[in-house]
Amino acid sequence: MQRDEETGPEPETGEDPREAPSGSGGRAAELAPGLWLVATPIGNLGDLSTRAVVTLRGADLVLCEDTRVTAPMLARFGISAPLAALHDHNEAQEVPRLLERLRGGARLALVSDAGTPLVSDPGYRLARAAMEAGIFVSAVPGPNAAVMALTLSGLPPQPFLFMGFLPPKAVARAEAISRLRAAEGAGLSATLIFFEAPHRLAECLAALAEGFGDRPAAVARELTKRFEEVRRASLPELAAHYATHAPRGEIVVVVGPAAADAPSGVEEVEARLRAALAAGESLRDAAAMVAAATGLPRRQVYARALELSRQDG
Ligand code: SAM
């Protein structure tokens, strides 16, 4: 077993054989058989925990998204466990074979390219299948871009709703935002977290500003890296900024919850319908527009529009 200065002294062995060794430099035999979900850095190698190093060192096989990303990281820590690729395109097909190895007592570690595996990354199918098969599954927690962005956003940390990536196409993205607005109309009040690619950030922020209006938000970029930046402003301000400043790097968008005094879903639908009707839209067109903006079923909005037009004469 190779040791380096960064891994520190030989640890005491935990009494529970299922516990991952708590220190660094543990022998392979100390790691319990089963599936270990191991978080890795999101940009700063210093964030790989000593427990992650010990677990990866003790694994019979490290499953990773891309061996070209994980191999250099393991080499940096003197870890020589064999690597195998597990990604969205082969996970379903690989699960039976990996379950066989786990049933045979193998110690498998699963990492993704960066951060916490399974979170917008591969591994859910394997973890779920292992749990269903009664195999020991545990995790070594660590970096996660969504939670780090949340903590730096200055927005209420709980409740939060992590949405992963919004759909890349404009129509599907607007529909996803409408569904969130509809959920808020039904009472959801949570800080929202989205992953986004740099080349889509400006259009994503414009769509969020369109859907959520003048809410406080934050854009967290290049977390834990040299050019880490968190910009806190309203959604329209952020949309305007990034429309003229093309960002680089990896990005998380955090959006504050609807204000406590925001109109309820019913009030909002009525206000939007009245505005559309006052602008001369037909009942049918007003209902279609409001249904699209709120994510509510068109038939339900049309029925409300009909009532309103009768009430208002
Ligand atoms: N599993 C990872 C985690 O726990 O953070 C997330 C993987 S997801 C495929 C990759 C996305 O996470 C990026 O497109 C970006 O939105 C976000 N991300 C990852 N690293 C980041 C960083 N250092 N700074 C900001 N966002 C990051």
Short mmCIF file of C-alpha atoms and ligand atoms in Angstrom, two decimals:
data_model
loop_
_atom_site.label_atom_id
_atom_site.label_comp_id
_atom_site.label_asym_id
_atom_site.label_seq_id
_atom_site.Cartn_x
_atom_site.Cartn_y
_atom_site.Cartn_z
CA MET A 1 0.00 0.00 0.00
CA GLN A 2 1.29 3.39 -0.94
CA ARG A 3 1.11 6.25 1.54
CA ASP A 4 1.82 9.92 1.04
CA GLU A 5 2.23 12.89 3.33
CA GLU A 6 -1.26 14.19 2.73
CA THR A 7 -2.96 11.12 4.08
CA GLY A 8 -1.77 11.42 7.68
CA PRO A 9 -1.28 8.71 10.30
CA GLU A 10 -2.59 5.16 10.34
CA PRO A 11 -6.10 5.29 11.86
CA GLU A 12 -7.66 3.20 14.58
CA THR A 13 -9.89 0.58 12.98
CA GLY A 14 -13.61 1.18 13.73
CA GLU A 15 -15.37 -1.52 15.69
CA ASP A 16 -18.27 -1.74 13.28
CA PRO A 17 -16.93 -3.76 10.35
CA ARG A 18 -19.31 -1.88 8.06
CA GLU A 19 -17.81 1.47 8.89
CA ALA A 20 -15.50 2.97 6.32
CA PRO A 21 -12.16 3.60 7.99
CA SER A 22 -12.34 6.99 9.64
CA GLY A 23 -8.77 8.06 9.01
CA SER A 24 -6.42 7.72 6.11
CA GLY A 25 -4.19 4.97 4.93
CA GLY A 26 -6.44 2.09 6.03
CA ARG A 27 -5.78 -1.34 4.59
CA ALA A 28 -8.00 -2.60 1.80
CA ALA A 29 -9.37 -5.35 4.05
CA GLU A 30 -10.82 -2.74 6.44
CA LEU A 31 -13.36 -1.53 3.93
CA ALA A 32 -16.71 -3.32 4.22
CA PRO A 33 -17.91 -5.17 1.12
CA GLY A 34 -20.68 -3.32 -0.68
CA LEU A 35 -21.23 -0.21 -2.74
CA TRP A 36 -19.61 3.05 -1.62
CA LEU A 37 -20.85 6.33 -3.15
CA VAL A 38 -17.86 8.62 -2.84
CA ALA A 39 -18.00 12.40 -3.35
CA THR A 40 -14.99 13.99 -5.08
CA PRO A 41 -13.91 17.64 -5.53
CA ILE A 42 -15.83 20.08 -7.75
CA GLY A 43 -12.69 21.95 -8.72
CA ASN A 44 -10.29 22.01 -5.81
CA LEU A 45 -8.42 18.77 -5.19
CA GLY A 46 -7.89 19.79 -1.59
CA ASP A 47 -11.56 18.97 -1.01
CA LEU A 48 -11.10 15.20 -1.40
CA SER A 49 -11.65 13.96 2.15
CA THR A 50 -9.28 11.60 3.91
CA ARG A 51 -12.17 9.16 4.24
CA ALA A 52 -12.73 9.34 0.48
CA VAL A 53 -9.03 8.55 -0.09
CA VAL A 54 -9.18 5.56 2.25
CA THR A 55 -12.37 4.26 0.68
CA LEU A 56 -11.08 4.60 -2.88
CA ARG A 57 -7.82 2.98 -1.86
CA GLY A 58 -9.66 0.05 -0.31
CA ALA A 59 -12.00 -0.55 -3.26
CA ASP A 60 -11.61 -3.58 -5.54
CA LEU A 61 -12.96 -1.45 -8.38
CA VAL A 62 -13.70 2.26 -8.75
CA LEU A 63 -16.62 2.97 -11.07
CA CYS A 64 -16.38 6.39 -12.69
CA GLU A 65 -17.99 8.39 -15.48
CA ASP A 66 -14.82 8.98 -17.44
CA THR A 67 -11.56 7.21 -16.65
CA ARG A 68 -9.64 10.13 -18.23
CA VAL A 69 -11.01 12.42 -15.50
CA THR A 70 -10.77 10.06 -12.53
CA ALA A 71 -7.44 8.34 -13.26
CA PRO A 72 -5.34 11.53 -12.82
CA MET A 73 -7.17 12.39 -9.60
CA LEU A 74 -6.53 8.94 -8.15
CA ALA A 75 -2.91 9.06 -9.27
CA ARG A 76 -2.51 12.41 -7.49
CA PHE A 77 -3.43 10.66 -4.22
CA GLY A 78 -1.42 7.53 -4.92
CA ILE A 79 -4.52 5.40 -5.38
CA SER A 80 -4.06 2.50 -7.74
CA ALA A 81 -7.50 0.77 -7.64
CA PRO A 82 -8.71 -0.52 -11.01
CA LEU A 83 -11.15 1.77 -12.84
CA ALA A 84 -14.22 0.99 -14.94
CA ALA A 85 -16.55 3.39 -16.74
CA LEU A 86 -20.16 3.68 -15.59
CA HIS A 87 -22.12 6.35 -17.37
CA ASP A 88 -25.63 7.12 -18.59
CA HIS A 89 -25.11 5.03 -21.73
CA ASN A 90 -23.99 1.77 -20.11
CA GLU A 91 -25.36 1.88 -16.56
CA ALA A 92 -28.58 -0.11 -17.22
CA GLN A 93 -26.61 -2.79 -19.06
CA GLU A 94 -23.83 -2.98 -16.44
CA VAL A 95 -26.06 -3.25 -13.35
CA PRO A 96 -26.61 -7.07 -13.43
CA ARG A 97 -22.88 -7.76 -13.76
CA LEU A 98 -22.00 -5.32 -10.98
CA LEU A 99 -24.69 -6.80 -8.71
CA GLU A 100 -23.09 -10.21 -9.23
CA ARG A 101 -19.75 -8.82 -8.08
CA LEU A 102 -21.37 -7.16 -5.08
CA ARG A 103 -23.17 -10.39 -4.16
CA GLY A 104 -19.78 -12.10 -4.32
CA GLY A 105 -18.44 -9.72 -1.65
CA ALA A 106 -16.74 -7.08 -3.79
CA ARG A 107 -16.03 -3.58 -2.51
CA LEU A 108 -17.13 -1.19 -5.25
CA ALA A 109 -16.65 2.56 -5.05
CA LEU A 110 -18.66 4.86 -7.31
CA VAL A 111 -17.51 8.37 -8.16
CA SER A 112 -18.59 10.87 -10.81
CA ASP A 113 -16.46 13.37 -12.69
CA ALA A 114 -17.00 15.87 -9.89
CA GLY A 115 -19.01 16.27 -6.71
CA THR A 116 -21.55 13.90 -5.26
CA PRO A 117 -22.39 10.92 -7.48
CA LEU A 118 -26.06 10.41 -8.48
CA VAL A 119 -26.80 14.16 -8.15
CA SER A 120 -27.31 15.08 -11.83
CA ASP A 121 -24.79 12.29 -12.42
CA PRO A 122 -24.89 8.51 -13.05
CA GLY A 123 -25.28 5.91 -10.33
CA TYR A 124 -28.92 6.02 -9.24
CA ARG A 125 -29.87 2.80 -11.06
CA LEU A 126 -26.96 0.87 -9.59
CA ALA A 127 -27.46 2.22 -6.06
CA ARG A 128 -31.20 1.46 -6.20
CA ALA A 129 -30.64 -2.05 -7.56
CA ALA A 130 -28.04 -2.76 -4.85
CA MET A 131 -30.41 -1.55 -2.12
CA GLU A 132 -33.21 -3.69 -3.50
CA ALA A 133 -30.87 -6.70 -3.56
CA GLY A 134 -30.11 -6.18 0.13
CA ILE A 135 -26.50 -5.22 -0.52
CA PHE A 136 -24.75 -2.85 1.88
CA VAL A 137 -24.67 0.66 0.38
CA SER A 138 -23.09 3.66 2.04
CA ALA A 139 -21.66 7.03 1.06
CA VAL A 140 -18.66 9.16 1.78
CA PRO A 141 -20.16 12.67 1.66
CA GLY A 142 -18.36 15.69 0.32
CA PRO A 143 -18.51 18.48 -2.25
CA ASN A 144 -21.75 19.31 -4.03
CA ALA A 145 -22.11 22.40 -6.22
CA ALA A 146 -25.82 22.87 -5.50
CA VAL A 147 -25.44 22.98 -1.72
CA MET A 148 -22.32 25.14 -1.87
CA ALA A 149 -24.13 27.64 -4.15
CA LEU A 150 -27.12 27.62 -1.79
CA THR A 151 -24.95 28.45 1.21
CA LEU A 152 -23.26 31.32 -0.64
CA SER A 153 -26.42 32.68 -2.29
CA GLY A 154 -27.61 34.74 0.66
CA LEU A 155 -31.07 33.25 0.05
CA PRO A 156 -33.12 31.24 2.59
CA PRO A 157 -31.35 27.88 2.93
CA GLN A 158 -34.49 25.90 3.66
CA PRO A 159 -36.69 24.65 2.32
CA PHE A 160 -34.86 24.34 -0.98
CA LEU A 161 -35.77 22.55 -4.17
CA PHE A 162 -32.93 21.26 -6.33
CA MET A 163 -34.06 21.07 -9.95
CA GLY A 164 -30.88 19.91 -11.72
CA PHE A 165 -30.68 21.24 -15.29
CA LEU A 166 -33.72 22.93 -16.84
CA PRO A 167 -34.56 21.64 -20.34
CA PRO A 168 -32.20 23.24 -22.88
CA LYS A 169 -34.94 24.09 -25.42
CA ALA A 170 -36.89 27.32 -24.86
CA VAL A 171 -40.42 25.86 -25.01
CA ALA A 172 -39.72 22.94 -22.68
CA ARG A 173 -37.84 25.26 -20.31
CA ALA A 174 -40.76 27.72 -20.20
CA GLU A 175 -43.12 24.81 -19.47
CA ALA A 176 -40.89 23.60 -16.63
CA ILE A 177 -40.86 27.12 -15.16
CA SER A 178 -44.65 27.32 -15.54
CA ARG A 179 -45.02 24.07 -13.60
CA LEU A 180 -42.93 25.54 -10.80
CA ARG A 181 -45.08 28.68 -10.82
CA ALA A 182 -48.19 26.50 -10.65
CA ALA A 183 -46.68 24.61 -7.69
CA GLU A 184 -46.00 27.96 -6.02
CA GLY A 185 -49.58 28.97 -6.74
CA ALA A 186 -50.58 25.80 -4.86
CA GLY A 187 -48.41 26.74 -1.86
CA LEU A 188 -44.81 25.74 -2.59
CA SER A 189 -42.39 28.25 -1.11
CA ALA A 190 -38.78 27.21 -1.48
CA THR A 191 -35.42 28.49 -2.68
CA LEU A 192 -34.86 26.97 -6.13
CA ILE A 193 -31.52 25.64 -7.36
CA PHE A 194 -30.65 25.02 -11.01
CA PHE A 195 -27.52 23.83 -12.79
CA GLU A 196 -26.83 25.63 -16.07
CA ALA A 197 -24.26 25.58 -18.86
CA PRO A 198 -22.41 28.88 -19.46
CA HIS A 199 -23.60 29.29 -23.07
CA ARG A 200 -27.24 29.00 -21.95
CA LEU A 201 -27.02 31.15 -18.82
CA ALA A 202 -28.31 34.40 -20.37
CA GLU A 203 -31.38 32.80 -21.96
CA CYS A 204 -32.04 30.74 -18.85
CA LEU A 205 -31.97 33.85 -16.63
CA ALA A 206 -34.24 35.70 -19.08
CA ALA A 207 -36.73 32.81 -18.91
CA LEU A 208 -36.52 32.71 -15.10
CA ALA A 209 -37.06 36.49 -14.93
CA GLU A 210 -40.05 36.12 -17.25
CA GLY A 211 -41.54 33.36 -15.10
CA PHE A 212 -40.66 34.54 -11.59
CA GLY A 213 -40.39 38.32 -12.03
CA ASP A 214 -38.30 40.53 -9.80
CA ARG A 215 -37.04 37.89 -7.34
CA PRO A 216 -33.70 37.92 -5.57
CA ALA A 217 -31.31 35.37 -7.03
CA ALA A 218 -27.64 34.44 -7.26
CA VAL A 219 -25.33 33.07 -9.93
CA ALA A 220 -22.47 31.00 -8.47
CA ARG A 221 -19.62 30.32 -10.86
CA GLU A 222 -16.44 28.25 -10.72
CA LEU A 223 -16.99 27.26 -7.09
CA THR A 224 -13.85 26.22 -5.19
CA LYS A 225 -11.73 27.27 -8.20
CA ARG A 226 -9.40 30.17 -8.81
CA PHE A 227 -12.04 32.40 -10.40
CA GLU A 228 -14.86 31.59 -8.00
CA GLU A 229 -17.56 34.26 -8.14
CA VAL A 230 -21.03 34.69 -6.65
CA ARG A 231 -23.19 37.48 -8.09
CA ARG A 232 -26.29 38.32 -6.05
CA ALA A 233 -29.01 40.49 -7.63
CA SER A 234 -32.60 40.32 -8.86
CA LEU A 235 -33.40 37.95 -11.72
CA PRO A 236 -33.92 40.79 -14.25
CA GLU A 237 -30.62 42.39 -13.18
CA LEU A 238 -28.75 39.11 -13.52
CA ALA A 239 -30.41 38.45 -16.90
CA ALA A 240 -29.33 41.91 -18.10
CA HIS A 241 -25.78 41.45 -16.80
CA TYR A 242 -25.17 38.06 -18.41
CA ALA A 243 -26.82 39.16 -21.68
CA THR A 244 -23.76 41.36 -22.19
CA HIS A 245 -21.10 39.46 -20.21
CA ALA A 246 -20.74 35.92 -21.56
CA PRO A 247 -19.75 33.77 -18.58
CA ARG A 248 -17.22 30.97 -18.56
CA GLY A 249 -16.96 27.89 -16.42
CA GLU A 250 -19.44 25.94 -14.33
CA ILE A 251 -22.56 27.60 -13.03
CA VAL A 252 -25.34 27.21 -10.46
CA VAL A 253 -28.36 29.54 -10.41
CA VAL A 254 -30.22 30.02 -7.13
CA VAL A 255 -33.63 31.75 -7.05
CA GLY A 256 -35.29 33.02 -3.89
CA PRO A 257 -38.75 31.81 -2.86
CA ALA A 258 -41.92 33.67 -3.78
CA ALA A 259 -42.47 36.58 -1.36
CA ALA A 260 -44.84 35.78 1.51
CA ASP A 261 -47.22 38.52 0.32
CA ALA A 262 -47.14 37.34 -3.30
CA PRO A 263 -50.63 36.89 -4.75
CA SER A 264 -52.10 33.43 -4.31
CA GLY A 265 -52.52 31.24 -7.36
CA VAL A 266 -56.19 32.19 -7.68
CA GLU A 267 -55.52 35.93 -7.33
CA GLU A 268 -52.72 35.76 -9.85
CA VAL A 269 -54.82 33.90 -12.42
CA GLU A 270 -57.66 36.39 -12.02
CA ALA A 271 -55.34 39.39 -12.27
CA ARG A 272 -53.67 37.99 -15.40
CA LEU A 273 -57.07 37.17 -16.97
CA ARG A 274 -58.46 40.63 -16.21
CA ALA A 275 -55.35 42.26 -17.73
CA ALA A 276 -55.58 40.14 -20.88
CA LEU A 277 -59.33 40.77 -21.28
CA ALA A 278 -58.87 44.51 -20.66
CA ALA A 279 -56.22 44.47 -23.40
CA GLY A 280 -58.88 43.22 -25.80
CA GLU A 281 -57.97 39.51 -25.94
CA SER A 282 -60.82 37.08 -26.57
CA LEU A 283 -61.81 34.75 -23.72
CA ARG A 284 -60.17 31.87 -25.54
CA ASP A 285 -56.89 33.72 -26.19
CA ALA A 286 -56.76 35.19 -22.68
CA ALA A 287 -57.26 31.71 -21.18
CA ALA A 288 -54.57 30.24 -23.45
CA MET A 289 -52.07 32.96 -22.52
CA VAL A 290 -52.71 32.66 -18.78
CA ALA A 291 -52.61 28.86 -18.90
CA ALA A 292 -49.22 29.03 -20.62
CA ALA A 293 -47.89 31.58 -18.11
CA THR A 294 -49.09 29.76 -14.99
CA GLY A 295 -48.84 26.14 -16.05
CA LEU A 296 -52.51 25.55 -15.14
CA PRO A 297 -54.78 23.45 -17.42
CA ARG A 298 -56.29 25.59 -20.18
CA ARG A 299 -59.82 24.28 -19.55
CA GLN A 300 -59.68 25.31 -15.88
CA VAL A 301 -58.43 28.81 -16.76
CA TYR A 302 -61.08 29.16 -19.48
CA ALA A 303 -63.84 28.29 -16.98
CA ARG A 304 -62.51 30.98 -14.62
CA ALA A 305 -62.32 33.50 -17.50
CA LEU A 306 -65.95 32.75 -18.35
CA GLU A 307 -67.02 33.34 -14.73
CA LEU A 308 -65.05 36.57 -14.56
CA SER A 309 -66.54 37.92 -17.77
CA ARG A 310 -70.05 37.15 -16.43
CA GLN A 311 -69.26 38.71 -13.04
CA ASP A 312 -67.64 41.79 -14.51
CA GLY A 313 -70.49 42.14 -17.01
N1 SAM B 1 -22.66 15.80 -9.00
C1 SAM B 1 -22.19 17.15 -9.12
C2 SAM B 1 -22.26 17.83 -7.75
O1 SAM B 1 -22.51 17.15 -6.75
O2 SAM B 1 -22.03 19.03 -7.67
C3 SAM B 1 -22.91 17.89 -10.21
C4 SAM B 1 -22.69 17.29 -11.56
S1 SAM B 1 -23.52 18.09 -12.86
C5 SAM B 1 -23.27 16.96 -14.19
C6 SAM B 1 -22.42 19.35 -13.34
C7 SAM B 1 -23.00 20.74 -13.09
O3 SAM B 1 -22.84 21.05 -11.70
C8 SAM B 1 -22.29 21.83 -13.83
O4 SAM B 1 -22.80 21.98 -15.15
C9 SAM B 1 -22.60 23.03 -12.97
O5 SAM B 1 -23.92 23.49 -13.21
C10 SAM B 1 -22.53 22.42 -11.58
N2 SAM B 1 -21.16 22.53 -11.06
C11 SAM B 1 -20.27 21.52 -10.92
N3 SAM B 1 -19.11 22.01 -10.42
C12 SAM B 1 -19.28 23.34 -10.25
C13 SAM B 1 -18.45 24.40 -9.78
N4 SAM B 1 -17.21 24.17 -9.40
N5 SAM B 1 -18.99 25.64 -9.73
C14 SAM B 1 -20.25 25.89 -10.12
N6 SAM B 1 -21.06 24.92 -10.58
C15 SAM B 1 -20.60 23.67 -10.65
#
